[in-house]
mmCIF file of C-alpha atoms and ligand atoms in Angstrom:
data_model
loop_
_atom_site.group_PDB
_atom_site.id
_atom_site.type_symbol
_atom_site.label_atom_id
_atom_site.label_comp_id
_atom_site.label_asym_id
_atom_site.label_seq_id
_atom_site.Cartn_x
_atom_site.Cartn_y
_atom_site.Cartn_z
ATOM 1 C CA MET N 153 79.603 98.668 82.630
ATOM 2 C CA LEU N 154 81.914 98.220 85.570
ATOM 3 C CA LYS N 155 81.073 100.916 88.097
ATOM 4 C CA ILE N 156 83.913 102.198 90.234
ATOM 5 C CA LEU N 157 83.696 104.724 93.026
ATOM 6 C CA SER N 158 86.989 106.645 93.366
ATOM 7 C CA ILE N 159 87.393 108.277 96.750
ATOM 8 C CA VAL N 160 89.818 111.177 97.083
ATOM 9 C CA GLY N 161 90.322 113.956 99.598
ATOM 10 C CA ALA N 162 93.948 114.988 100.020
ATOM 11 C CA ARG N 163 96.294 116.552 97.484
ATOM 12 C CA PRO N 164 98.422 113.502 96.589
ATOM 13 C CA GLN N 165 95.477 111.247 95.978
ATOM 14 C CA ILE N 166 93.727 113.760 93.768
ATOM 15 C CA ILE N 167 96.853 113.703 91.603
ATOM 16 C CA LYS N 168 96.936 109.894 91.542
ATOM 17 C CA ALA N 169 93.230 109.728 90.703
ATOM 18 C CA ALA N 170 93.875 111.960 87.685
ATOM 19 C CA ALA N 171 95.830 109.178 85.983
ATOM 20 C CA LEU N 172 92.988 106.695 86.389
ATOM 21 C CA SER N 173 90.291 109.152 85.263
ATOM 22 C CA ARG N 174 92.352 110.131 82.219
ATOM 23 C CA ILE N 175 92.811 106.557 81.002
ATOM 24 C CA ILE N 176 89.151 105.715 81.648
ATOM 25 C CA SER N 177 88.034 108.642 79.508
ATOM 26 C CA LEU N 178 90.585 107.839 76.779
ATOM 27 C CA LYS N 179 90.230 104.056 76.540
ATOM 28 C CA TYR N 180 87.524 102.577 78.721
ATOM 29 C CA LYS N 181 84.563 104.919 78.679
ATOM 30 C CA ASP N 182 82.269 102.298 77.158
ATOM 31 C CA ARG N 183 83.291 99.706 79.763
ATOM 32 C CA ILE N 184 83.990 101.574 83.000
ATOM 33 C CA GLU N 185 81.843 104.181 84.719
ATOM 34 C CA GLU N 186 83.740 106.203 87.309
ATOM 35 C CA VAL N 187 82.091 108.282 90.021
ATOM 36 C CA ILE N 188 84.364 110.462 92.149
ATOM 37 C CA ILE N 189 83.672 111.328 95.782
ATOM 38 C CA HIS N 190 85.741 114.019 97.561
ATOM 39 C CA SER N 191 85.951 113.782 101.339
ATOM 40 C CA GLY N 192 86.897 117.457 101.689
ATOM 41 C CA GLN N 193 90.009 116.609 103.755
ATOM 42 C CA HIS N 194 91.840 119.238 101.702
ATOM 43 C CA TYR N 195 89.760 122.268 100.827
ATOM 44 C CA ASP N 196 91.998 125.277 100.001
ATOM 45 C CA PHE N 197 92.007 126.080 96.280
ATOM 46 C CA GLY N 198 95.754 125.372 96.067
ATOM 47 C CA MET N 199 95.395 122.011 97.835
ATOM 48 C CA SER N 200 92.438 120.655 95.864
ATOM 49 C CA ASN N 201 90.555 122.533 93.096
ATOM 50 C CA VAL N 202 93.703 123.558 91.279
ATOM 51 C CA PHE N 203 94.414 119.893 90.540
ATOM 52 C CA PHE N 204 90.899 119.164 89.274
ATOM 53 C CA ASP N 205 91.231 122.129 86.883
ATOM 54 C CA GLU N 206 94.801 121.572 85.761
ATOM 55 C CA LEU N 207 94.638 117.775 85.405
ATOM 56 C CA ALA N 208 91.126 117.822 83.879
ATOM 57 C CA ILE N 209 89.695 115.466 86.485
ATOM 58 C CA PRO N 210 85.899 115.080 86.332
ATOM 59 C CA GLN N 211 84.231 117.024 89.140
ATOM 60 C CA PRO N 212 83.365 114.941 92.201
ATOM 61 C CA LYS N 213 79.705 113.952 92.328
ATOM 62 C CA ILE N 214 79.725 114.723 96.045
ATOM 63 C CA ASN N 215 82.098 116.716 98.236
ATOM 64 C CA LEU N 216 81.582 115.819 101.884
ATOM 65 C CA SER N 217 83.425 118.983 102.999
ATOM 66 C CA VAL N 218 84.743 117.295 106.114
ATOM 67 C CA GLY N 219 87.703 119.642 106.478
ATOM 68 C CA SER N 220 90.294 119.577 109.254
ATOM 69 C CA GLY N 221 90.072 118.125 112.746
ATOM 70 C CA SER N 222 91.756 115.664 115.069
ATOM 71 C CA HIS N 223 92.476 112.283 113.517
ATOM 72 C CA ALA N 224 89.432 110.738 115.182
ATOM 73 C CA GLU N 225 87.075 113.587 114.293
ATOM 74 C CA GLN N 226 88.188 113.740 110.686
ATOM 75 C CA THR N 227 88.205 109.963 110.180
ATOM 76 C CA ALA N 228 84.842 109.437 111.878
ATOM 77 C CA GLU N 229 83.091 112.152 109.914
ATOM 78 C CA MET N 230 84.496 110.842 106.637
ATOM 79 C CA LEU N 231 83.605 107.270 107.526
ATOM 80 C CA SER N 232 79.945 108.029 108.031
ATOM 81 C CA GLY N 233 79.757 110.356 105.000
ATOM 82 C CA ILE N 234 81.498 107.906 102.696
ATOM 83 C CA GLU N 235 79.352 105.021 103.904
ATOM 84 C CA LYS N 236 76.238 106.892 102.741
ATOM 85 C CA CYS N 237 77.813 107.564 99.337
ATOM 86 C CA VAL N 238 78.822 103.925 98.861
ATOM 87 C CA VAL N 239 75.310 102.763 99.751
ATOM 88 C CA ALA N 240 73.728 105.307 97.390
ATOM 89 C CA GLU N 241 76.065 104.580 94.468
ATOM 90 C CA ASN N 242 76.306 100.811 95.007
ATOM 91 C CA PRO N 243 79.511 100.447 92.914
ATOM 92 C CA ASP N 244 81.165 97.190 91.866
ATOM 93 C CA VAL N 245 84.479 98.407 93.311
ATOM 94 C CA VAL N 246 85.599 101.215 95.619
ATOM 95 C CA VAL N 247 89.015 102.606 94.674
ATOM 96 C CA VAL N 248 91.300 104.308 97.218
ATOM 97 C CA TYR N 249 94.748 105.829 96.850
ATOM 98 C CA GLY N 250 97.753 106.102 99.142
ATOM 99 C CA ASP N 251 97.640 106.415 102.901
ATOM 100 C CA THR N 252 95.703 109.422 104.112
ATOM 101 C CA ASN N 253 92.814 109.562 106.569
ATOM 102 C CA THR N 254 90.497 109.653 103.539
ATOM 103 C CA THR N 255 92.008 106.350 102.363
ATOM 104 C CA LEU N 256 91.448 104.803 105.782
ATOM 105 C CA SER N 257 87.831 105.962 106.083
ATOM 106 C CA ALA N 258 86.875 104.839 102.592
ATOM 107 C CA SER N 259 88.553 101.468 103.113
ATOM 108 C CA LEU N 260 86.656 100.795 106.323
ATOM 109 C CA ALA N 261 83.357 101.938 104.820
ATOM 110 C CA ALA N 262 83.736 99.719 101.739
ATOM 111 C CA ALA N 263 84.937 96.645 103.626
ATOM 112 C CA LYS N 264 82.106 96.832 106.168
ATOM 113 C CA LEU N 265 79.589 97.196 103.344
ATOM 114 C CA LYS N 266 81.217 94.175 101.660
ATOM 115 C CA ILE N 267 81.984 96.123 98.490
ATOM 116 C CA PRO N 268 85.320 95.023 96.952
ATOM 117 C CA LEU N 269 88.049 97.542 97.645
ATOM 118 C CA ALA N 270 90.969 98.328 95.316
ATOM 119 C CA HIS N 271 93.968 99.956 97.002
ATOM 120 C CA ILE N 272 96.307 101.832 94.700
ATOM 121 C CA GLU N 273 99.789 102.120 96.249
ATOM 122 C CA ALA N 274 99.380 98.990 98.344
ATOM 123 C CA GLY N 275 102.168 97.329 100.316
ATOM 124 C CA LEU N 276 104.263 100.352 101.198
ATOM 125 C CA ARG N 277 105.688 100.272 104.685
ATOM 126 C CA SER N 278 107.831 102.613 106.736
ATOM 127 C CA PHE N 279 107.699 100.188 109.704
ATOM 128 C CA ASN N 280 107.009 103.195 111.896
ATOM 129 C CA LYS N 281 103.514 103.062 113.355
ATOM 130 C CA LYS N 282 103.987 106.480 114.947
ATOM 131 C CA MET N 283 103.189 107.820 111.479
ATOM 132 C CA PRO N 284 99.426 108.083 110.961
ATOM 133 C CA GLU N 285 100.031 107.111 107.326
ATOM 134 C CA GLU N 286 101.545 103.742 108.336
ATOM 135 C CA ILE N 287 98.429 102.833 110.318
ATOM 136 C CA ASN N 288 96.229 103.941 107.427
ATOM 137 C CA ARG N 289 98.062 101.936 104.782
ATOM 138 C CA VAL N 290 98.262 98.717 106.807
ATOM 139 C CA ILE N 291 94.512 98.819 107.534
ATOM 140 C CA SER N 292 93.594 99.707 103.963
ATOM 141 C CA ASP N 293 95.652 96.821 102.611
ATOM 142 C CA HIS N 294 93.985 94.377 104.956
ATOM 143 C CA CYS N 295 90.496 95.560 103.924
ATOM 144 C CA SER N 296 91.290 95.212 100.207
ATOM 145 C CA THR N 297 90.304 92.709 97.559
ATOM 146 C CA PHE N 298 92.640 94.165 94.902
ATOM 147 C CA LEU N 299 96.064 95.361 96.031
ATOM 148 C CA PHE N 300 97.992 97.314 93.413
ATOM 149 C CA ALA N 301 101.583 97.422 94.595
ATOM 150 C CA PRO N 302 103.949 99.866 92.881
ATOM 151 C CA THR N 303 107.211 98.001 93.545
ATOM 152 C CA ILE N 304 108.641 94.545 94.227
ATOM 153 C CA THR N 305 109.506 95.742 97.737
ATOM 154 C CA ALA N 306 105.821 96.511 98.319
ATOM 155 C CA ILE N 307 104.850 93.025 97.063
ATOM 156 C CA GLN N 308 107.383 91.457 99.429
ATOM 157 C CA ASN N 309 105.994 93.460 102.339
ATOM 158 C CA LEU N 310 102.523 92.103 101.605
ATOM 159 C CA HIS N 311 103.738 88.519 101.343
ATOM 160 C CA ARG N 312 105.470 88.902 104.697
ATOM 161 C CA GLU N 313 102.133 89.989 106.181
ATOM 162 C CA GLY N 314 100.459 86.804 104.977
ATOM 163 C CA PHE N 315 99.050 87.852 101.599
ATOM 164 C CA SER N 316 99.220 84.851 99.270
ATOM 165 C CA SER N 317 101.396 84.935 96.182
ATOM 166 C CA GLU N 318 99.038 82.633 94.295
ATOM 167 C CA ASN N 319 96.586 85.215 92.997
ATOM 168 C CA THR N 320 93.862 82.747 92.101
ATOM 169 C CA PRO N 321 90.513 84.275 91.159
ATOM 170 C CA PRO N 322 87.762 84.787 92.096
ATOM 171 C CA PHE N 323 89.140 87.490 94.380
ATOM 172 C CA SER N 324 87.490 88.545 97.594
ATOM 173 C CA VAL N 325 88.543 90.241 100.795
ATOM 174 C CA ASP N 326 89.408 86.749 102.084
ATOM 175 C CA ASN N 327 91.249 85.827 98.888
ATOM 176 C CA PRO N 328 92.742 89.129 97.786
ATOM 177 C CA GLY N 329 94.727 89.589 94.590
ATOM 178 C CA VAL N 330 98.165 91.203 94.894
ATOM 179 C CA PHE N 331 99.360 92.798 91.668
ATOM 180 C CA HIS N 332 102.656 94.372 90.713
ATOM 181 C CA SER N 333 101.118 97.305 88.890
ATOM 182 C CA GLY N 334 103.911 99.869 88.733
ATOM 183 C CA ASP N 335 103.549 103.344 90.165
ATOM 184 C CA ILE N 336 100.559 105.401 89.078
ATOM 185 C CA MET N 337 102.456 108.652 89.733
ATOM 186 C CA LEU N 338 104.849 107.748 86.952
ATOM 187 C CA ASP N 339 101.854 107.755 84.547
ATOM 188 C CA ASN N 340 101.262 111.392 85.422
ATOM 189 C CA THR N 341 104.881 112.465 85.384
ATOM 190 C CA LEU N 342 105.497 110.984 81.954
ATOM 191 C CA TYR N 343 102.200 112.178 80.518
ATOM 192 C CA TYR N 344 102.637 115.783 81.609
ATOM 193 C CA LEU N 345 106.326 115.939 80.786
ATOM 194 C CA ASN N 346 105.579 114.747 77.277
ATOM 195 C CA ASN N 347 102.430 116.743 76.681
ATOM 196 C CA GLN N 348 102.247 119.899 78.676
ATOM 197 C CA ILE N 349 105.467 121.208 80.018
ATOM 198 C CA SER N 350 107.267 123.715 77.951
ATOM 199 C CA ASP N 351 110.441 124.253 79.932
ATOM 200 C CA SER N 352 111.987 127.036 78.023
ATOM 201 C CA LYS N 353 109.667 129.788 79.213
ATOM 202 C CA ALA N 354 108.595 128.532 82.572
ATOM 203 C CA LEU N 355 111.402 129.556 84.908
ATOM 204 C CA SER N 356 113.264 132.799 84.478
ATOM 205 C CA GLU N 357 117.031 132.539 84.006
ATOM 206 C CA ASP N 358 117.905 134.295 87.248
ATOM 207 C CA THR N 359 116.229 131.469 89.169
ATOM 208 C CA TYR N 360 119.135 129.100 88.591
ATOM 209 C CA PRO N 361 120.825 127.416 90.321
ATOM 210 C CA TYR N 362 118.307 126.478 92.956
ATOM 211 C CA CYS N 363 117.153 123.666 95.219
ATOM 212 C CA LEU N 364 113.644 122.728 96.330
ATOM 213 C CA LEU N 365 112.432 122.282 99.903
ATOM 214 C CA THR N 366 109.119 120.755 100.987
ATOM 215 C CA VAL N 367 108.247 119.841 104.563
ATOM 216 C CA HIS N 368 104.778 118.975 105.802
ATOM 217 C CA ARG N 369 104.859 115.657 107.726
ATOM 218 C CA GLU N 370 103.210 115.705 111.113
ATOM 219 C CA ASN N 371 106.442 114.441 112.689
ATOM 220 C CA ASN N 372 108.353 117.471 111.394
ATOM 221 C CA THR N 373 105.712 120.172 111.672
ATOM 222 C CA GLU N 374 104.268 119.356 115.085
ATOM 223 C CA ASN N 375 107.715 119.390 116.692
ATOM 224 C CA PRO N 376 109.117 122.958 116.661
ATOM 225 C CA GLU N 377 112.625 121.708 117.482
ATOM 226 C CA ARG N 378 112.708 119.499 114.398
ATOM 227 C CA LEU N 379 111.302 122.222 112.151
ATOM 228 C CA PHE N 380 113.870 124.643 113.535
ATOM 229 C CA ASN N 381 116.756 122.188 112.959
ATOM 230 C CA ILE N 382 115.670 121.541 109.382
ATOM 231 C CA LEU N 383 115.277 125.193 108.465
ATOM 232 C CA SER N 384 118.544 126.217 110.140
ATOM 233 C CA ALA N 385 120.354 123.537 108.162
ATOM 234 C CA ILE N 386 118.711 124.658 104.926
ATOM 235 C CA VAL N 387 119.752 128.264 105.491
ATOM 236 C CA LYS N 388 123.349 127.149 106.174
ATOM 237 C CA PHE N 389 123.269 125.011 103.039
ATOM 238 C CA ALA N 390 121.959 127.912 100.944
ATOM 239 C CA ASP N 391 124.632 130.265 102.299
ATOM 240 C CA THR N 392 127.489 127.785 101.962
ATOM 241 C CA MET N 393 126.613 126.486 98.519
ATOM 242 C CA GLY N 394 125.163 129.686 97.088
ATOM 243 C CA ARG N 395 121.880 128.060 96.170
ATOM 244 C CA ARG N 396 118.479 129.731 96.105
ATOM 245 C CA ILE N 397 115.872 127.599 97.919
ATOM 246 C CA LYS N 398 112.344 127.392 96.568
ATOM 247 C CA PHE N 399 110.064 126.595 99.489
ATOM 248 C CA PRO N 400 106.368 126.066 98.671
ATOM 249 C CA VAL N 401 104.705 125.942 102.075
ATOM 250 C CA HIS N 402 101.921 123.490 103.020
ATOM 251 C CA PRO N 403 99.178 125.172 105.119
ATOM 252 C CA ARG N 404 100.026 122.977 108.111
ATOM 253 C CA THR N 405 103.649 124.142 107.975
ATOM 254 C CA LYS N 406 102.580 127.738 107.383
ATOM 255 C CA SER N 407 100.588 127.796 110.587
ATOM 256 C CA LYS N 408 103.536 126.399 112.558
ATOM 257 C CA LEU N 409 106.009 128.887 111.057
ATOM 258 C CA ASP N 410 103.710 131.763 111.977
ATOM 259 C CA LEU N 411 105.926 134.146 110.038
ATOM 260 C CA GLU N 412 103.594 137.137 110.407
ATOM 261 C CA ASN N 413 104.255 137.054 114.134
ATOM 262 C CA PRO N 414 107.315 139.196 115.019
ATOM 263 C CA ASN N 415 108.122 136.762 117.857
ATOM 264 C CA SER N 416 108.160 133.666 115.659
ATOM 265 C CA ARG N 417 111.436 131.771 116.083
ATOM 266 C CA PHE N 418 111.341 131.008 112.362
ATOM 267 C CA ARG N 419 111.589 134.644 111.265
ATOM 268 C CA PHE N 420 115.185 134.061 110.185
ATOM 269 C CA ILE N 421 113.898 132.566 106.918
ATOM 270 C CA ASN N 422 111.578 135.466 106.249
ATOM 271 C CA ASN N 423 113.777 138.027 104.605
ATOM 272 C CA HIS N 424 116.682 135.769 103.778
ATOM 273 C CA PRO N 425 117.796 136.638 100.230
ATOM 274 C CA LEU N 426 118.164 132.996 99.176
ATOM 275 C CA ILE N 427 114.954 131.580 100.662
ATOM 276 C CA GLU N 428 111.963 131.968 98.362
ATOM 277 C CA ILE N 429 108.794 131.301 100.357
ATOM 278 C CA LEU N 430 105.958 130.271 98.039
ATOM 279 C CA GLU N 431 102.299 129.302 98.213
ATOM 280 C CA PRO N 432 101.605 125.587 97.471
ATOM 281 C CA LEU N 433 102.327 124.909 93.786
ATOM 282 C CA SER N 434 100.104 123.261 91.202
ATOM 283 C CA PHE N 435 101.106 119.850 89.853
ATOM 284 C CA LEU N 436 102.665 121.196 86.659
ATOM 285 C CA GLU N 437 104.517 123.923 88.527
ATOM 286 C CA THR N 438 105.827 121.300 90.945
ATOM 287 C CA LEU N 439 107.078 119.054 88.148
ATOM 288 C CA LEU N 440 108.842 121.938 86.505
ATOM 289 C CA VAL N 441 110.511 123.137 89.684
ATOM 290 C CA GLU N 442 111.532 119.567 90.549
ATOM 291 C CA LYS N 443 112.968 118.985 87.096
ATOM 292 C CA TYR N 444 115.582 121.724 87.369
ATOM 293 C CA ALA N 445 116.377 121.637 91.086
ATOM 294 C CA ASP N 446 119.975 120.683 91.841
ATOM 295 C CA VAL N 447 118.867 118.905 95.006
ATOM 296 C CA ILE N 448 115.422 118.282 96.499
ATOM 297 C CA PHE N 449 115.038 118.372 100.289
ATOM 298 C CA THR N 450 111.741 116.774 101.276
ATOM 299 C CA ASP N 451 109.790 114.677 103.745
ATOM 300 C CA SER N 452 107.091 113.869 101.169
ATOM 301 C CA GLY N 453 106.853 110.390 99.666
ATOM 302 C CA GLY N 454 105.395 111.733 96.436
ATOM 303 C CA VAL N 455 108.097 114.351 95.977
ATOM 304 C CA GLN N 456 110.840 111.764 96.643
ATOM 305 C CA LYS N 457 109.474 109.652 93.850
ATOM 306 C CA GLU N 458 108.918 112.455 91.368
ATOM 307 C CA ALA N 459 112.494 113.536 92.044
ATOM 308 C CA TYR N 460 113.619 110.025 91.171
ATOM 309 C CA PHE N 461 111.502 109.921 87.998
ATOM 310 C CA LEU N 462 113.128 113.205 86.965
ATOM 311 C CA SER N 463 116.658 112.023 87.895
ATOM 312 C CA ARG N 464 117.083 114.511 90.733
ATOM 313 C CA PRO N 465 118.770 113.568 94.036
ATOM 314 C CA THR N 466 116.821 113.830 97.297
ATOM 315 C CA VAL N 467 117.789 114.631 100.840
ATOM 316 C CA ILE N 468 115.037 112.909 102.821
ATOM 317 C CA LEU N 469 114.046 114.779 105.986
ATOM 318 C CA ARG N 470 113.000 111.607 107.742
ATOM 319 C CA ASN N 471 114.484 108.659 109.546
ATOM 320 C CA GLU N 472 113.045 106.047 107.225
ATOM 321 C CA THR N 473 111.261 105.853 103.884
ATOM 322 C CA GLU N 474 108.724 103.619 102.185
ATOM 323 C CA TRP N 475 110.670 104.103 98.957
ATOM 324 C CA LEU N 476 113.731 102.043 99.864
ATOM 325 C CA GLU N 477 114.889 101.823 96.245
ATOM 326 C CA ILE N 478 115.714 105.519 96.313
ATOM 327 C CA VAL N 479 118.033 105.138 99.273
ATOM 328 C CA ASN N 480 119.514 101.855 98.044
ATOM 329 C CA THR N 481 120.550 103.406 94.732
ATOM 330 C CA GLY N 482 122.315 106.221 96.588
ATOM 331 C CA THR N 483 120.134 108.845 94.873
ATOM 332 C CA GLY N 484 118.437 109.669 98.180
ATOM 333 C CA ILE N 485 119.968 110.094 101.629
ATOM 334 C CA LEU N 486 118.032 109.838 104.911
ATOM 335 C CA VAL N 487 119.044 112.683 107.200
ATOM 336 C CA ASP N 488 116.190 113.034 109.698
ATOM 337 C CA ASP N 489 116.410 116.545 111.243
ATOM 338 C CA ASP N 490 120.190 116.340 111.778
ATOM 339 C CA GLU N 491 121.744 119.669 110.782
ATOM 340 C CA THR N 492 125.147 118.251 109.868
ATOM 341 C CA LYS N 493 123.681 115.394 107.856
ATOM 342 C CA ILE N 494 121.342 117.739 105.961
ATOM 343 C CA LEU N 495 124.188 120.078 105.108
ATOM 344 C CA ASN N 496 126.592 117.286 104.133
ATOM 345 C CA ALA N 497 124.054 115.385 102.051
ATOM 346 C CA GLY N 498 123.074 118.521 100.127
ATOM 347 C CA LYS N 499 126.710 119.409 99.536
ATOM 348 C CA TYR N 500 127.528 115.844 98.487
ATOM 349 C CA PHE N 501 124.814 115.830 95.829
ATOM 350 C CA ILE N 502 125.870 119.224 94.450
ATOM 351 C CA GLU N 503 129.444 117.959 94.109
ATOM 352 C CA ASN N 504 128.543 114.400 93.015
ATOM 353 C CA PRO N 505 125.257 114.388 91.115
ATOM 354 C CA PRO N 506 124.145 110.750 90.714
ATOM 355 C CA SER N 507 124.413 109.500 87.148
ATOM 356 C CA SER N 508 122.045 106.546 87.227
ATOM 357 C CA TYR N 509 118.400 106.177 88.259
ATOM 358 C CA PRO N 510 117.474 102.560 87.455
ATOM 359 C CA SER N 511 113.824 101.875 86.699
ATOM 360 C CA PHE N 512 111.827 100.355 89.568
ATOM 361 C CA TYR N 513 108.435 101.918 89.083
ATOM 362 C CA GLY N 514 107.094 100.485 85.841
ATOM 363 C CA GLU N 515 106.629 102.241 82.539
ATOM 364 C CA GLY N 516 103.896 104.748 83.250
ATOM 365 C CA LYS N 517 101.067 102.370 82.301
ATOM 366 C CA THR N 518 99.788 101.597 85.772
ATOM 367 C CA ALA N 519 96.303 103.054 85.326
ATOM 368 C CA GLU N 520 95.757 100.905 82.242
ATOM 369 C CA PHE N 521 96.944 97.817 84.120
ATOM 370 C CA ILE N 522 94.498 98.572 86.927
ATOM 371 C CA CYS N 523 91.558 98.989 84.537
ATOM 372 C CA ASN N 524 92.378 95.728 82.729
ATOM 373 C CA THR N 525 92.787 93.821 85.997
ATOM 374 C CA LEU N 526 89.452 95.063 87.336
ATOM 375 C CA LEU N 527 87.651 94.318 84.074
ATOM 376 C CA GLU N 528 89.067 90.776 84.050
ATOM 377 C CA ALA N 529 87.905 90.263 87.618
ATOM 378 C CA PHE N 530 84.332 91.156 86.627
ATOM 379 C CA PRO N 531 83.884 89.219 83.360
ATOM 380 C CA ASP N 532 80.123 89.751 83.292
ATOM 381 C CA LYS N 533 80.764 93.514 83.024
ATOM 382 C CA ILE N 534 82.763 93.359 79.779
HETATM 383 C C1 UD1 Z 642 97.649 114.736 104.696
HETATM 384 C C2 UD1 Z 642 98.039 113.254 104.829
HETATM 385 C C3 UD1 Z 642 99.478 113.076 104.413
HETATM 386 C C4 UD1 Z 642 99.737 113.643 103.055
HETATM 387 C C5 UD1 Z 642 99.302 115.111 103.043
HETATM 388 C C6 UD1 Z 642 99.513 115.748 101.699
HETATM 389 C C7 UD1 Z 642 96.822 112.161 106.653
HETATM 390 C C8 UD1 Z 642 96.945 111.541 107.992
HETATM 391 N N1 UD1 Z 642 97.915 112.797 106.200
HETATM 392 O O1 UD1 Z 642 98.454 115.455 105.614
HETATM 393 O O2 UD1 Z 642 99.758 111.683 104.372
HETATM 394 O O3 UD1 Z 642 101.103 113.543 102.750
HETATM 395 O O4 UD1 Z 642 97.904 115.161 103.384
HETATM 396 O O5 UD1 Z 642 99.321 117.135 101.760
HETATM 397 O O6 UD1 Z 642 95.789 112.053 106.037
HETATM 398 N N2 UD1 Z 642 95.010 122.572 105.978
HETATM 399 C C9 UD1 Z 642 94.608 123.739 105.400
HETATM 400 N N3 UD1 Z 642 93.994 123.679 104.183
HETATM 401 C C10 UD1 Z 642 93.768 122.511 103.527
HETATM 402 C C11 UD1 Z 642 94.174 121.330 104.136
HETATM 403 C C12 UD1 Z 642 94.799 121.349 105.362
HETATM 404 O O7 UD1 Z 642 94.790 124.817 105.946
HETATM 405 O O8 UD1 Z 642 93.222 122.538 102.410
HETATM 406 C C13 UD1 Z 642 95.722 122.621 107.285
HETATM 407 C C14 UD1 Z 642 94.812 122.554 108.480
HETATM 408 O O9 UD1 Z 642 95.353 123.337 109.481
HETATM 409 C C15 UD1 Z 642 94.930 121.096 108.888
HETATM 410 C C16 UD1 Z 642 96.367 120.788 108.536
HETATM 411 O O10 UD1 Z 642 96.642 121.534 107.366
HETATM 412 O O11 UD1 Z 642 94.636 120.866 110.218
HETATM 413 C C17 UD1 Z 642 96.644 119.343 108.275
HETATM 414 O O12 UD1 Z 642 95.783 118.845 107.254
HETATM 415 P P1 UD1 Z 642 95.442 117.262 107.212
HETATM 416 O O13 UD1 Z 642 94.590 116.971 106.049
HETATM 417 O O14 UD1 Z 642 94.979 116.783 108.544
HETATM 418 O O15 UD1 Z 642 96.857 116.593 107.023
HETATM 419 P P2 UD1 Z 642 98.051 116.940 106.047
HETATM 420 O O16 UD1 Z 642 99.177 117.438 106.857
HETATM 421 O O17 UD1 Z 642 97.632 117.741 104.877
#
């Protein structure tokens, strides 16, 4: 059997890992053994356990319970914890997802132990190294033996950084393989849309029409001015366009909003009749809310993409995006924290809903592609 060690820790990578675990248990259980390690980067029920339950992901063998901290504290603690797990499990491949501090720590641990690393969602670039995620993804890519890139743009980014386009096995960290795998999140979106979501009962009629807001990026939450600009614009948009706003709040954002405090400058969203402040949603709840939102305002990469998969337009609360296709097709607009741009982009999409969302992200068979590629790379394990 090929033994893989999947390392997760933060909400988006738990969701991505679900697609790989599902296909292993459906099609590869006699050829691939998967062990899951959880770093504990996310620990609230709504940020972690809910996804294991809802997406039927096997329980992690170990949870390192690292929790929150400064970047250095969190990364260092995960690095030493993950190193011990990799040594104890001695897998053929370590698998990491996305661009979080968990991804970075696991990548460094595997590369230093000379265990081949597979990076799912390789090659994405915002070209903004002020984002911790950009540093994490560049380092993870350069520690990897198998780079699974979701898009052609991601492949081109890797080639520009010196990764060879030849892909000649045997692969190693010095001769890495770069694969156009498609986007593993599409596997989940299609699977759950087709199998689990029964739209008719899920949202009550009086919910419509509505838009969705998510904001959690360090750049937006750690700067009160930016958070204030974004929320003021959203309130103006809601009032002008008569749209309810569903706003599931990430714990980081919640602590910055500090809405319980009567002196919080964000209190204006508290009792606003059109702003619906929610706890973080589960994956299926998120898909459902995304599916029927007129417009999605977000700074999340994952939400941008799910919006695209579901043919919903996005107003991107950032200055740049790793998902250039979304902007290039005109189905997403970058607005940063600019009040006028946020308002105008939202209004534009209500009045001109895009009609075409060309396919850039594969066909929802990325997890299968990854399993086949890894099995081929280890012929003695078949
Ligand atoms: C992390 C990722 C980000 C990803 C996001 C998804 C990094 C650098 N960033 O950001 O790329 O988009 O996850 O959610 O890894 N907190 C809780 N409960 C939790 C988790 C976090 O209260 O279960 C609070 C803590 O105050 C913590 C803060 O949120 O300090 C930030 O958490 P952290 O994991 O450092 O980063 P995220 O903002 O979640």
